[in-house]
Coordinates of C-alpha atoms in Angstrom, one line a residue:
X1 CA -28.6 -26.2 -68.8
X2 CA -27.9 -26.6 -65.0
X3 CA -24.6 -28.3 -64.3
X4 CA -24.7 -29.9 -60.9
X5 CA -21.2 -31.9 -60.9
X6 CA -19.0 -29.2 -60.1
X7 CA -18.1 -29.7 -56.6
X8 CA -18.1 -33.7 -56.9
X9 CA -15.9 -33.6 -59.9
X10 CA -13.2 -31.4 -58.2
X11 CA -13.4 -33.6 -55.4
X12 CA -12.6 -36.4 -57.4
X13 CA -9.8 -34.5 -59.1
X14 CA -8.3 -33.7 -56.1
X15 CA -8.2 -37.1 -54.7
X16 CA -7.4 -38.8 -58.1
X17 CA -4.2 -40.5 -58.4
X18 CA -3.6 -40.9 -61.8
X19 CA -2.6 -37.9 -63.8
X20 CA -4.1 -39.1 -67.1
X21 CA -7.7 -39.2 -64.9
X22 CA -7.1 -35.7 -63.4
X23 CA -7.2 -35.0 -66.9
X24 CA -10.2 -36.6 -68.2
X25 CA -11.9 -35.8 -65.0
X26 CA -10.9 -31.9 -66.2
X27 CA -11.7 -32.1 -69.3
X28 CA -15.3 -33.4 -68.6
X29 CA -15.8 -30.4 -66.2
X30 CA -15.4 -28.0 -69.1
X31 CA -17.2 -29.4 -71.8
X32 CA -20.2 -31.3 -70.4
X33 CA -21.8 -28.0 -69.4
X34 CA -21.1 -27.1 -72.6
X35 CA -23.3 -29.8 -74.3
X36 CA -26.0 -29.1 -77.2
X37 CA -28.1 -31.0 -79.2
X38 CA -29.4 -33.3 -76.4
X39 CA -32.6 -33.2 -74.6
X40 CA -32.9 -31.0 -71.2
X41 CA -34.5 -33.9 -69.4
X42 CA -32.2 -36.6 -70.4
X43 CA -29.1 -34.2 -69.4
X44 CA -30.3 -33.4 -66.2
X45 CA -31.2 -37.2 -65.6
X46 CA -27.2 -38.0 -66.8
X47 CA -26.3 -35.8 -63.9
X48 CA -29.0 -36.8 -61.3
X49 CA -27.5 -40.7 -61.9
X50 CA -24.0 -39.8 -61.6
X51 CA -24.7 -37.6 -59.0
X52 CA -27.0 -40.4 -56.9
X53 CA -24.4 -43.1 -57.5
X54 CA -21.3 -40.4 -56.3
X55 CA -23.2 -40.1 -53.5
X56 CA -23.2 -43.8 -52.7
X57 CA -19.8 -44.2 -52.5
X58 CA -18.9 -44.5 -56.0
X59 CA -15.5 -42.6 -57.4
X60 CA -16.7 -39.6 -60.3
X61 CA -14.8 -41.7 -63.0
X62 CA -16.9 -45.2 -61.9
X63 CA -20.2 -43.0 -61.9
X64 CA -19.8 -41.9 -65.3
X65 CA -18.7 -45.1 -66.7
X66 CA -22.0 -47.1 -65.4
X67 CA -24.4 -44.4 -66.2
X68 CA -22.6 -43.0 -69.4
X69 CA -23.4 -46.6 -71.0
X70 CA -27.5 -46.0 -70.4
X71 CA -27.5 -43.1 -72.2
X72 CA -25.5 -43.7 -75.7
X73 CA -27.1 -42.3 -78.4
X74 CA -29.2 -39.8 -76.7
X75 CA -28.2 -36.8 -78.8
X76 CA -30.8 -35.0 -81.3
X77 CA -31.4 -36.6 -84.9
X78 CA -29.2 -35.3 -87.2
X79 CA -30.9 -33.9 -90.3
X80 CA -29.1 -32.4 -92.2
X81 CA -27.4 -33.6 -95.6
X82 CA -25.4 -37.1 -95.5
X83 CA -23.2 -39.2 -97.6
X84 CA -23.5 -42.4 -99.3
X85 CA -21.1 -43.7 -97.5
X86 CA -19.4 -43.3 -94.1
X87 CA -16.1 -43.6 -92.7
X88 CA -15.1 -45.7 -89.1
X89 CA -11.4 -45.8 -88.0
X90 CA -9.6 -47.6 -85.6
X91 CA -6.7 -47.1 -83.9
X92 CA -3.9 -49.8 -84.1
X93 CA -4.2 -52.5 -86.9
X94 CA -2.2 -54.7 -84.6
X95 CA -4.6 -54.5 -81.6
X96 CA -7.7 -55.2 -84.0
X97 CA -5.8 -58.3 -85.3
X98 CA -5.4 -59.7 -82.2
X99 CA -9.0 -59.0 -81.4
X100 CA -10.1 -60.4 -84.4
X101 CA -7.9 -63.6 -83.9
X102 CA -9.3 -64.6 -80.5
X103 CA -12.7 -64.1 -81.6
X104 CA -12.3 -66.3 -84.5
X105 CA -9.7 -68.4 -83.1
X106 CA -7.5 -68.3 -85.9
X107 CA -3.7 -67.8 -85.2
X108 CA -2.3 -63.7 -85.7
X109 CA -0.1 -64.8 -88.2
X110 CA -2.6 -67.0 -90.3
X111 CA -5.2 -63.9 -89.9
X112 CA -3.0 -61.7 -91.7
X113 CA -2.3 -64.0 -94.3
X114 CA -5.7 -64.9 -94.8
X115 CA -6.4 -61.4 -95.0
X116 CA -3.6 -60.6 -97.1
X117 CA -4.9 -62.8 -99.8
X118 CA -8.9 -61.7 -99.3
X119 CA -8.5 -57.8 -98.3
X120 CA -10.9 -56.5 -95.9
X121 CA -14.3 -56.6 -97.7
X122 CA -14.1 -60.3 -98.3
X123 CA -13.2 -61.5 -94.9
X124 CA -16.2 -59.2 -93.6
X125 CA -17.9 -61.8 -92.8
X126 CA -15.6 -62.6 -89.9
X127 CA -15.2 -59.3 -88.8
X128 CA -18.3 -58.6 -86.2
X129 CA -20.0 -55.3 -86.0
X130 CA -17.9 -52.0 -86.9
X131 CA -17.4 -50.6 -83.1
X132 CA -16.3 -54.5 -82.6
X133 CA -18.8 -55.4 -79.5
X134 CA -20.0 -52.1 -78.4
X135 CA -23.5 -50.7 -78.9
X136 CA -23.0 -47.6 -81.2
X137 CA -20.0 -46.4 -83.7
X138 CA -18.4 -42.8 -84.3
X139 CA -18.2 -42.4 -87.7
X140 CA -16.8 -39.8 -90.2
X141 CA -16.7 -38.4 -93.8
X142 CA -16.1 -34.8 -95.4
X143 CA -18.6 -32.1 -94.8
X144 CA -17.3 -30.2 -97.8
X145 CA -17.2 -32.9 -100.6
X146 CA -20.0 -35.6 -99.8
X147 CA -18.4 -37.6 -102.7
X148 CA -14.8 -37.7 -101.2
X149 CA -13.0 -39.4 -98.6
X150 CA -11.6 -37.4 -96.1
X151 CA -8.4 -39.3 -95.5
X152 CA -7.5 -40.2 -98.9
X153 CA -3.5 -40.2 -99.4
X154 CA -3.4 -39.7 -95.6
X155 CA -0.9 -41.3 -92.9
X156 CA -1.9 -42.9 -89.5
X157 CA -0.7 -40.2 -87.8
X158 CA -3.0 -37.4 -89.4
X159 CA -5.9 -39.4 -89.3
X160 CA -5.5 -40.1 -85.7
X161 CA -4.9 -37.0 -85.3
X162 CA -7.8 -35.6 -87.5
X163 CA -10.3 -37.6 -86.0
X164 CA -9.0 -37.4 -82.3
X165 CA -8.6 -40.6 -81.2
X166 CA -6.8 -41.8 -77.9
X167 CA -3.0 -42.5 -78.8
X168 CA -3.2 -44.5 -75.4
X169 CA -4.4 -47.3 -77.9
X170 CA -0.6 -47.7 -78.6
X171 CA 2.1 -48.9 -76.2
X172 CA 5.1 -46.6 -76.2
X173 CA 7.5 -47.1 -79.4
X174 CA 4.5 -49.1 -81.2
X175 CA 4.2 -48.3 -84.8
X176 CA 1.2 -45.8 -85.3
X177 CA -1.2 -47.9 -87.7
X178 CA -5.3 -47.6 -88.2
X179 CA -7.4 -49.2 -90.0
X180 CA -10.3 -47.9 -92.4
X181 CA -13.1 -48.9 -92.9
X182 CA -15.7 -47.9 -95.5
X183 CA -19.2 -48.7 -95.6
X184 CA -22.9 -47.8 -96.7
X185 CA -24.7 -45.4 -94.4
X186 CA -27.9 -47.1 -94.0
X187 CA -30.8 -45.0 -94.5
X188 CA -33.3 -46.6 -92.1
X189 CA -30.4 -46.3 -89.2
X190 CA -30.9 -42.6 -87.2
X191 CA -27.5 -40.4 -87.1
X192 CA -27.3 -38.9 -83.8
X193 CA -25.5 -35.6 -82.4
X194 CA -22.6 -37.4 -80.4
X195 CA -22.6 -36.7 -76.7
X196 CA -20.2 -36.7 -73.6
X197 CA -22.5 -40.0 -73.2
X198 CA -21.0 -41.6 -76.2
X199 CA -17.6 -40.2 -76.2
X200 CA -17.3 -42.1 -72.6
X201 CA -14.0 -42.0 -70.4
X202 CA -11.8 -39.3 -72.9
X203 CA -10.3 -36.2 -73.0
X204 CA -10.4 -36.0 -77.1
X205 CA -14.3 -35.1 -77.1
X206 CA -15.6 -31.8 -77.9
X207 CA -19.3 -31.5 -78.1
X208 CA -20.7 -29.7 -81.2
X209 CA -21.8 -25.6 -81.1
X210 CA -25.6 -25.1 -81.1
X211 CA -25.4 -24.2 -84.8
X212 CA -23.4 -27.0 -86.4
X213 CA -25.3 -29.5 -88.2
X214 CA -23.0 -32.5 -87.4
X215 CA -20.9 -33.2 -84.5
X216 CA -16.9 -31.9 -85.4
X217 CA -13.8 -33.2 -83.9
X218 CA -10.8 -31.1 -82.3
X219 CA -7.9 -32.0 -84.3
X220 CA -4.9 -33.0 -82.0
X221 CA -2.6 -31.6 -84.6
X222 CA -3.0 -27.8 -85.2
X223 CA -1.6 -28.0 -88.5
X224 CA -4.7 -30.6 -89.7
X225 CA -8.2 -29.5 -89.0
X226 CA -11.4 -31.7 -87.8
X227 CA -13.8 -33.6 -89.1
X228 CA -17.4 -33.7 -89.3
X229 CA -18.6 -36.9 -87.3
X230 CA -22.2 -38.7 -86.2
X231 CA -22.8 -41.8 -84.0
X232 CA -25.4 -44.4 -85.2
X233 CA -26.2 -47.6 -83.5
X234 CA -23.9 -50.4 -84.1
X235 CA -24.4 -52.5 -87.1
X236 CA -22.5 -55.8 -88.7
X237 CA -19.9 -54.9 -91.0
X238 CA -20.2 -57.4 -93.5
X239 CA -24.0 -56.0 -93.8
X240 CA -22.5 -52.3 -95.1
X241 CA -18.4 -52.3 -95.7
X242 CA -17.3 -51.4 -99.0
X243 CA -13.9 -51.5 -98.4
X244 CA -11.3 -51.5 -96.1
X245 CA -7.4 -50.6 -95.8
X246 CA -4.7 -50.9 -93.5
X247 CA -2.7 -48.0 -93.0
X248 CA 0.7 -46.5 -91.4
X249 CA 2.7 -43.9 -90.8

């Protein structure tokens, strides 16, 4: 596919301030030409938008952000073999408590002892939608074992790790906690390739190789590899979960 950003991206790279957006900015500049399983048109329309809204005066980083959102779950069907049930983590159990508290307006400290007491599942109800207010979710399972979980007996850290996610989600010194969450993958819900689209504003995102059959994370950690992931429009979690932990390091 034609990649058109190249000049405007460096631009913004060379004007950036932050380091941590140089890097992002980077990042994208390698792997977005790079992109499979996602149709010519709607790729070349990605980079028209950004392009057009660059253009007006917009930064790279803003672009992307606005027209990124249009285009979540863009990527080609998935159809190859899929388990029962899928896997969503999220970084830092704190973080999604406090979330979770505000929404319900229930005090932090009550929440945990409410959840203590009712696990995960129970409290489902409570909970929202698994990507907790956005419009699709990343989720995860074992390629090589439909049956198993990929991250059973595993630490935060490796399963941060494994499934490359941000460690900005933590402040510096903050524990390292996720949490796990277990449900039904719904039949009548399409599992997409994810894209660049979905990944958003990150420089953990690799897009799949034309051959794979699922999308594949880069592991952080060299000495714990990937895992096979899809994205799938956002659904409640009291509707799918079958359970849920909360895990450290």
């Amino acid at each position: 596919m034609t990649f058109i950003l190249n000049d405007y991206i460096n631009m913004y790279i060379k004007r950036a301030r932050k380091t941590g957006n140089k890097e992002i900015a980077l990042h994208l500049l390698d792997i977005i030409p790079k992109t499979c399983h996602l149709n010519d048109a709607i790729f070349n329309s990605i980079q028209n938008e950004i392009k057009d809204k660059i253009d007006a005066g917009r930064s790279f980083q803003v672009a992307f952000d606005r027209v990124s959102r249009k285009y979540v779950l863009q990527g080609h069907l998935i159809t190859a073999k899929l388990p029962a049930v899928l896997i969503r983590i999220i970084a830092n159990k704190e973080k999604f408590l406090e979330k979770v508290s505000n929404k319900i307006n229930i005090p932090i400290d009550e929440l945990k002892n409410q959840m203590a007491v009712m696990g995960i599942k129970d409290f489902a109800p409570r909970l929202g939608k698994l990507s907790e207010g956005g419009k699709m979710v990343f989720a995860t399972f074992d390629d090589t074992n439909m049956e198993k979980d990929p991250f059973e007996n595993s630490k935060a850290d490796e399963i941060i790790s494994r499934a490359a996610l941000d460690m900005n989600s933590f402040d510096e010194g903050e524990p390292i906690t996720v949490v796990k969450i277990r449900y039904r993958n719904l039949a009548h819900i399409d599992k997409k390739f994810p894209s660049f689209a979905d990944a958003g504003w990150r420089k953990t995102f690799f897009p799949a190789n034309k051959n794979d059959k699922y999308g594949r994370t880069r592991s952080l950690n060299s000495k714990w590899d990937g895992v096979a992931e899809v994205v799938h429009k956002d659904v409640k979690m009291s509707e799918v979960i079958e359970d849920g932990a909360f895990i450290g390091s």
